[in-house]
mmCIF file of C-alpha atoms in Angstrom:
data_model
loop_
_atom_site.group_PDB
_atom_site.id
_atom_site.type_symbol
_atom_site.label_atom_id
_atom_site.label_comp_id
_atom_site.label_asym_id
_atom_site.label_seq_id
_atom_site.Cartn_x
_atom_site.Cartn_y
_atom_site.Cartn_z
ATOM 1 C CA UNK A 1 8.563 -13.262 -8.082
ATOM 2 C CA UNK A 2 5.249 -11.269 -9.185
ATOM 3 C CA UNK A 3 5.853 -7.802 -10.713
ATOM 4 C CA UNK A 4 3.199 -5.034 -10.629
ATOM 5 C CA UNK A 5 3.279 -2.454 -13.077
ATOM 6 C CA UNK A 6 1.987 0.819 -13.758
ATOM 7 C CA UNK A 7 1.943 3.023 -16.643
ATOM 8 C CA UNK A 8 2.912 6.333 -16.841
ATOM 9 C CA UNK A 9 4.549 7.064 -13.738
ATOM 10 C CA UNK A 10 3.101 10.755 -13.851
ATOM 11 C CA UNK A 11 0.317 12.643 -15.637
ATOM 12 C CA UNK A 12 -0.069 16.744 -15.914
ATOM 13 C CA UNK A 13 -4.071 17.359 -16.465
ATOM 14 C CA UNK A 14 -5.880 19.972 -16.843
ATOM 15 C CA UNK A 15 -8.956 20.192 -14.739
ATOM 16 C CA UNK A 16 -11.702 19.012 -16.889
ATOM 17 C CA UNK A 17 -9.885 16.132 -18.905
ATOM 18 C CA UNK A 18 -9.669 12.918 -18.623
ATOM 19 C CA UNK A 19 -7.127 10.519 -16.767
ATOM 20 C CA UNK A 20 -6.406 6.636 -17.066
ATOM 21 C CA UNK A 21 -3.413 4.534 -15.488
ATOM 22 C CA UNK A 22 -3.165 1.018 -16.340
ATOM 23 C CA UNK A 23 -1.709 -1.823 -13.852
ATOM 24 C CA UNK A 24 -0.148 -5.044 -15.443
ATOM 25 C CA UNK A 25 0.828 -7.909 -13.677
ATOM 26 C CA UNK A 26 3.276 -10.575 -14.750
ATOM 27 C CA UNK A 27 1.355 -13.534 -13.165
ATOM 28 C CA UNK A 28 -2.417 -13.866 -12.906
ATOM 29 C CA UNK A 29 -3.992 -12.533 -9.901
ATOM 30 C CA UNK A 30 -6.548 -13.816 -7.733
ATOM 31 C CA UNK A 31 -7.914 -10.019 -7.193
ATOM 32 C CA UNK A 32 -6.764 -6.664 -7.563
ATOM 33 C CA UNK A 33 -7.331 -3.953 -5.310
ATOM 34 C CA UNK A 34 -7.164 0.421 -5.861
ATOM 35 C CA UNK A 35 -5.752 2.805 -3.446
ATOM 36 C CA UNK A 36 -5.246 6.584 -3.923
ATOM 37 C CA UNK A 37 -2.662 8.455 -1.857
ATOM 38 C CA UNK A 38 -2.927 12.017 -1.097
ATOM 39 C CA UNK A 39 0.710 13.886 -1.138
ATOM 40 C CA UNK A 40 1.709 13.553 3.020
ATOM 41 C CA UNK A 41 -0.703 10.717 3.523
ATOM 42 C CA UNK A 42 -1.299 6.904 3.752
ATOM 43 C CA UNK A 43 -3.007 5.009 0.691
ATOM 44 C CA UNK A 44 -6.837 4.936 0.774
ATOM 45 C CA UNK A 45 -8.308 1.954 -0.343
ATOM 46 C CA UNK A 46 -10.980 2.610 -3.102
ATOM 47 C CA UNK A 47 -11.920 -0.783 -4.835
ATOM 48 C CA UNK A 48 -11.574 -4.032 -5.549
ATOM 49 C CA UNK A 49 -12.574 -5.990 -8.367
ATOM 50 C CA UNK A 50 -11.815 -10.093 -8.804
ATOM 51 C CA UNK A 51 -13.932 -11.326 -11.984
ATOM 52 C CA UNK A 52 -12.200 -11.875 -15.232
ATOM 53 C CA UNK A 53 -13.620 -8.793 -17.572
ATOM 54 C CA UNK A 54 -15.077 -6.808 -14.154
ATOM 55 C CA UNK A 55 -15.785 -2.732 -14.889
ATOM 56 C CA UNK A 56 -17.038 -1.089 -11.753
ATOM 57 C CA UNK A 57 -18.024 2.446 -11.476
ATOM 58 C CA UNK A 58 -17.684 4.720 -8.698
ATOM 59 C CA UNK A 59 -18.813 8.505 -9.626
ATOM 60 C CA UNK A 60 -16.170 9.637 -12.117
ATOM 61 C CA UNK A 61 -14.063 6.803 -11.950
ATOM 62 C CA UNK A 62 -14.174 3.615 -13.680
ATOM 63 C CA UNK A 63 -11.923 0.639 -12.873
ATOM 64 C CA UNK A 64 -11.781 -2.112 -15.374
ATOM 65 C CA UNK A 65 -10.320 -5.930 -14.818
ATOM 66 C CA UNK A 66 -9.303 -7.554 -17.379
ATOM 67 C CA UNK A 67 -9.706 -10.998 -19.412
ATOM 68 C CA UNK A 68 -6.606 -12.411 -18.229
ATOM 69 C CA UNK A 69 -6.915 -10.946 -15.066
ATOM 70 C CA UNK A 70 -3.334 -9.881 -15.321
ATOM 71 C CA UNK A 71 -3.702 -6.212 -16.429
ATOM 72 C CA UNK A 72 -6.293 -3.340 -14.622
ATOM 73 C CA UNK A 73 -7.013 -0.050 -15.106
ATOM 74 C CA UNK A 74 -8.300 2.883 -13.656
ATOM 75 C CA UNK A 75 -10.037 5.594 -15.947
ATOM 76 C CA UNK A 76 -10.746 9.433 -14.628
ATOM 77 C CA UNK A 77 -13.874 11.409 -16.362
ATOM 78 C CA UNK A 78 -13.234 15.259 -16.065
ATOM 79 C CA UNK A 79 -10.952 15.353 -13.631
ATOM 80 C CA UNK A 80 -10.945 17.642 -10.027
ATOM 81 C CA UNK A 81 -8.306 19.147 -8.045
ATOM 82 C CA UNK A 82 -9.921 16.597 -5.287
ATOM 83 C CA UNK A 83 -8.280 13.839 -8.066
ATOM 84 C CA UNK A 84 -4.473 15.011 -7.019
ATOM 85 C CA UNK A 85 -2.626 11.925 -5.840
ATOM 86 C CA UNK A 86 -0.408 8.610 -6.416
ATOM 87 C CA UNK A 87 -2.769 5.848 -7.474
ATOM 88 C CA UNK A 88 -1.403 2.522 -6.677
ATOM 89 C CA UNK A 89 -2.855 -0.931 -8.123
ATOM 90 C CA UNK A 90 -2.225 -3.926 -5.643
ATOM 91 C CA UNK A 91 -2.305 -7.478 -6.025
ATOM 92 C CA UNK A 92 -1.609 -10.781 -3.746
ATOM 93 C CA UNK A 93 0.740 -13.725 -5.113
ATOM 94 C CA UNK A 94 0.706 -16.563 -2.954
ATOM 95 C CA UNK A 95 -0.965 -14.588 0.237
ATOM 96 C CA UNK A 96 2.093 -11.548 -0.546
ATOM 97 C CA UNK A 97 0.659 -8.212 -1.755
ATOM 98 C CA UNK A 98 2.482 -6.697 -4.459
ATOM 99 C CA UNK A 99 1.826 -3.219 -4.786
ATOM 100 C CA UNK A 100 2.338 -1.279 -7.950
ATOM 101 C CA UNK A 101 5.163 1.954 -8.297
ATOM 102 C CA UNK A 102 2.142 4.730 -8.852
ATOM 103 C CA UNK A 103 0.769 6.717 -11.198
ATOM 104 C CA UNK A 104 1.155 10.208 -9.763
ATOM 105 C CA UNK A 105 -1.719 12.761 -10.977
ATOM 106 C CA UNK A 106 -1.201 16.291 -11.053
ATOM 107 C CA UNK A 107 -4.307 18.216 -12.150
ATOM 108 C CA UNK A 108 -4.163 22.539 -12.878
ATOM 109 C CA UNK A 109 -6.931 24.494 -12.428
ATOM 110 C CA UNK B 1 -14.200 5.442 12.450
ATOM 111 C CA UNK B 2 -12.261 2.853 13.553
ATOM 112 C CA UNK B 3 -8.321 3.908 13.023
ATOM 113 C CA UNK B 4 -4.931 1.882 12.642
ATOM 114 C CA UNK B 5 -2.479 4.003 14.906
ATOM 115 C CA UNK B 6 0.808 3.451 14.685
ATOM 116 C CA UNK B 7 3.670 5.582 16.812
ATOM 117 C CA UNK B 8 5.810 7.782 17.019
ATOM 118 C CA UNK B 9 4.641 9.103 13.794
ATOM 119 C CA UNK B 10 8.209 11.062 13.617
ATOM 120 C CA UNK B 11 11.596 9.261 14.490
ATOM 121 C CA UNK B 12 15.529 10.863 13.776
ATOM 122 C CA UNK B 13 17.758 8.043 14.609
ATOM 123 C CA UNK B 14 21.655 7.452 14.436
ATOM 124 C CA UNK B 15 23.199 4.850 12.266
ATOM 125 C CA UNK B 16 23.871 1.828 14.277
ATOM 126 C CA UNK B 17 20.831 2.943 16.555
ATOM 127 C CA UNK B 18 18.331 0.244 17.413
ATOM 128 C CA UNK B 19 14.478 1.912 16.506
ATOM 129 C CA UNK B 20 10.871 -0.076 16.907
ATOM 130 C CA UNK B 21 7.512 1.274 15.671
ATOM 131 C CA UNK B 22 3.907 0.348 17.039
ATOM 132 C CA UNK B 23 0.780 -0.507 15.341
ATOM 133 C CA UNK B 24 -2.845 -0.950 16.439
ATOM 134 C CA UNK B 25 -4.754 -2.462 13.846
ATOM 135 C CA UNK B 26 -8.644 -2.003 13.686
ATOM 136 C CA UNK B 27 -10.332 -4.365 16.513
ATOM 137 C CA UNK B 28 -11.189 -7.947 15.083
ATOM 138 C CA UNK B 29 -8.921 -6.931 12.178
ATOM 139 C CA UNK B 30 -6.725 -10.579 12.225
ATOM 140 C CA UNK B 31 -4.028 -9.895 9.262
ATOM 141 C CA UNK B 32 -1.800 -7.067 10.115
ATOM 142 C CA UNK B 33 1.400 -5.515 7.305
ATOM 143 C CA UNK B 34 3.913 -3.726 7.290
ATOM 144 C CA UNK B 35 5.194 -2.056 4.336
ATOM 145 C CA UNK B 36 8.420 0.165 4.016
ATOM 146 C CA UNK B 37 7.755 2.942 1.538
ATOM 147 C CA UNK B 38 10.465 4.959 -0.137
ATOM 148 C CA UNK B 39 9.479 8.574 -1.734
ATOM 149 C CA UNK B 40 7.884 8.346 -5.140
ATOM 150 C CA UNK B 41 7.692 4.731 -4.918
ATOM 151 C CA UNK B 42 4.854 1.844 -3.831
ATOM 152 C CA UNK B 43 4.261 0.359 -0.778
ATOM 153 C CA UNK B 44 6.744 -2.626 -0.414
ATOM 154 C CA UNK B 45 5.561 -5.406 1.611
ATOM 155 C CA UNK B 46 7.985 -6.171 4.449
ATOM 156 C CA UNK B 47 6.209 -9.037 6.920
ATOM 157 C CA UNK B 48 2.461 -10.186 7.087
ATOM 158 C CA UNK B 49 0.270 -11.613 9.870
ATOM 159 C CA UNK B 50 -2.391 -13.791 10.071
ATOM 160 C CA UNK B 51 -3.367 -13.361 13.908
ATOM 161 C CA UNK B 52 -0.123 -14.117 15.609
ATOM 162 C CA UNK B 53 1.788 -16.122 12.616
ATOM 163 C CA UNK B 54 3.994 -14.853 10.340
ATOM 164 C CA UNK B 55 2.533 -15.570 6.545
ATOM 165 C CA UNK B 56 5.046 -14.133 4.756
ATOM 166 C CA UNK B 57 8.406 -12.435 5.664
ATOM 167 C CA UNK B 58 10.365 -13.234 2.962
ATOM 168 C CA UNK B 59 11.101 -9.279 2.006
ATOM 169 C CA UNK B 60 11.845 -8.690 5.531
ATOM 170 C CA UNK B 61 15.851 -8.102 6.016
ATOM 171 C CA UNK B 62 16.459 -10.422 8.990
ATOM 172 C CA UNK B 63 20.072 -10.041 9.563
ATOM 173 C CA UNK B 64 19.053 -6.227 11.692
ATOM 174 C CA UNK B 65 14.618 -6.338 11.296
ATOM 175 C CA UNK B 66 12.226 -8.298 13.460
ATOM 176 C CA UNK B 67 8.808 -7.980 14.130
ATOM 177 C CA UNK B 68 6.187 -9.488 16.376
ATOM 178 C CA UNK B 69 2.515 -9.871 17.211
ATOM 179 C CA UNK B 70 2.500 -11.759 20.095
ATOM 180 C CA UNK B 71 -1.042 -11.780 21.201
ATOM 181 C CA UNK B 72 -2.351 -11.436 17.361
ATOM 182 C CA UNK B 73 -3.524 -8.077 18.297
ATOM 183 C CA UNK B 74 -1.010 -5.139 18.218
ATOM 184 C CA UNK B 75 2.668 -5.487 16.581
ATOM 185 C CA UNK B 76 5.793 -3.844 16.963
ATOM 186 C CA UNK B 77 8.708 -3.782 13.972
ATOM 187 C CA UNK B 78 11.897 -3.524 15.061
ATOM 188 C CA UNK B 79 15.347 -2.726 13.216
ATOM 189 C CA UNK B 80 19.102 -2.732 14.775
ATOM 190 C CA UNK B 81 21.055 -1.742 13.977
ATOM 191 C CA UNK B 82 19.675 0.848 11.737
ATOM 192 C CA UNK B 83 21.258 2.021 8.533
ATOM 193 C CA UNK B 84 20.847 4.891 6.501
ATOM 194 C CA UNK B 85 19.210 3.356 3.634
ATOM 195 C CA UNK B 86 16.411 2.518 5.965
ATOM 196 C CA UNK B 87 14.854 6.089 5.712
ATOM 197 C CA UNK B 88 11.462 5.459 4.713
ATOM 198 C CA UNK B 89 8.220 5.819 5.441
ATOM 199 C CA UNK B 90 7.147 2.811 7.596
ATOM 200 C CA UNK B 91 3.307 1.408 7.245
ATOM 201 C CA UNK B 92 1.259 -0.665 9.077
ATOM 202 C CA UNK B 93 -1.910 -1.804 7.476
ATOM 203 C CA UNK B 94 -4.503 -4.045 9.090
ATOM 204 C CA UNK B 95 -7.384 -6.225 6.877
ATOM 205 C CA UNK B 96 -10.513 -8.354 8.120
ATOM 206 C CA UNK B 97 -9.026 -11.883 6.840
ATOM 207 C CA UNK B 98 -5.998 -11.726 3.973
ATOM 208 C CA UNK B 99 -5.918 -10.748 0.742
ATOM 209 C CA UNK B 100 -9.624 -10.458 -0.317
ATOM 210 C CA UNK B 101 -10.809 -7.418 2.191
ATOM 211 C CA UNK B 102 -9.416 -4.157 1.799
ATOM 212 C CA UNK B 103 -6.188 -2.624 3.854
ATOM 213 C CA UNK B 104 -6.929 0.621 6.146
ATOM 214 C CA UNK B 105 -3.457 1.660 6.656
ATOM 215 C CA UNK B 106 -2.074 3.915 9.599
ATOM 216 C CA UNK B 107 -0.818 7.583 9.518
ATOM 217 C CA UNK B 108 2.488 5.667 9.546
ATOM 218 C CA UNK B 109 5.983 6.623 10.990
ATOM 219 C CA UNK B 110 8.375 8.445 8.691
ATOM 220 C CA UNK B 111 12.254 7.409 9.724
ATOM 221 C CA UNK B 112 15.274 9.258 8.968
ATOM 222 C CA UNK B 113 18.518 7.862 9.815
ATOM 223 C CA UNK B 114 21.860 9.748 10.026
#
């Protein structure tokens, strides 16, 4: 079956710099979609993008799609304290959503 | 806002108990999840709805879960009996029409069996 991967599983900032966590999927997906989880909550959806080579920006964050549309990634300009969480990359194999393990981001003031 | 609510949001539980968990998806929302997730790890995907049908249950451990939807509306997810390895956090998550719309997912209900 599909596996969703995410690279690295935690990151120590501090406020100010830069984040990124990449998503890579062993089988070419039809979309893939963001969510950010806050620590004691439920994931958030943020974005999704679905055309090969897609960048979309939101504020700060930039999410990038790529060629192959088997890999993603999710890039963090001067990070917040609002930025703490797990982001999780998700994408559907044969109608089944596979999410991703996480990237969890830690950011110190 | 519309909400997905899902109850209780708490539940202790025996081994060898029988538990079941609730979910209101967003009104008009027609594909309804549930995911089991597991501390520091992502959302796993345990059955999927399309109105009333199941779409995929194929991660769904059938020999003690179940779950239904039997007007295509709200769904309940069922486990006996339960085991300990089932502490998790359970999540429903509802979406306009499959995989292209994004999921709002409940507060969900965190289990701990003993």
């Amino acid at each position: 079956g599909q596996q969703v991967m995410q690279i690295p599983q935690y990151q120590h900032v501090q406020e100010g710099e830069d984040f990124t966590t990449y998503c890579n999927s062993s089988t070419t997906l039809s979309n893939i979609q963001w969510y950010k989880q806050r620590p004691g909550g439920h994931p958030v959806f943020l974005i999704q993008l679905v055309k090969s080579g897609e960048v979309k920006k939101q504020k700060r964050l930039t999410f990038q799609f790529g060629e192959a549309k088997k890999n993603s990634s999710l890039h963090i300009t001067a990070t917040q304290t609002t930025d703490v969480g797990t982001y999780f990359c998700a994408g559907p194999d044969f109608n089944k959503f596979y999410f991703g393990s996480g990237t969890k981001l830690n950011v110190k003031p | 806002e519309a909400e997905v609510a899902q109850s209780p949001r708490y539940k202790i539980t025996e081994k060898s108990q029988a538990v079941a968990f609730w979910c209101d998806p967003i009104s008009g929302h027609a594909t309804l999840y549930w995911y089991r997730q597991i501390l520091g790890q992502g959302p796993e995907l345990l059955v999927q709805f399309q109105d009333e049908s199941v779409v995929d249950d194929s991660q769904l451990p059938k020999d003690r879960f179940s779950a239904e939807r039997l007007k295509g509306v709200d769904s309940t997810l069922k486990i006996q009996p339960a085991e300990l390895g089932d502490s998790a956090m359970y999540l429903c998550a509802s979406s306009l029409q499959g995989e292209y719309y994004e999921q709002y997912f409940g507060p969900g209900t965190r289990l701990t069996v003993t």
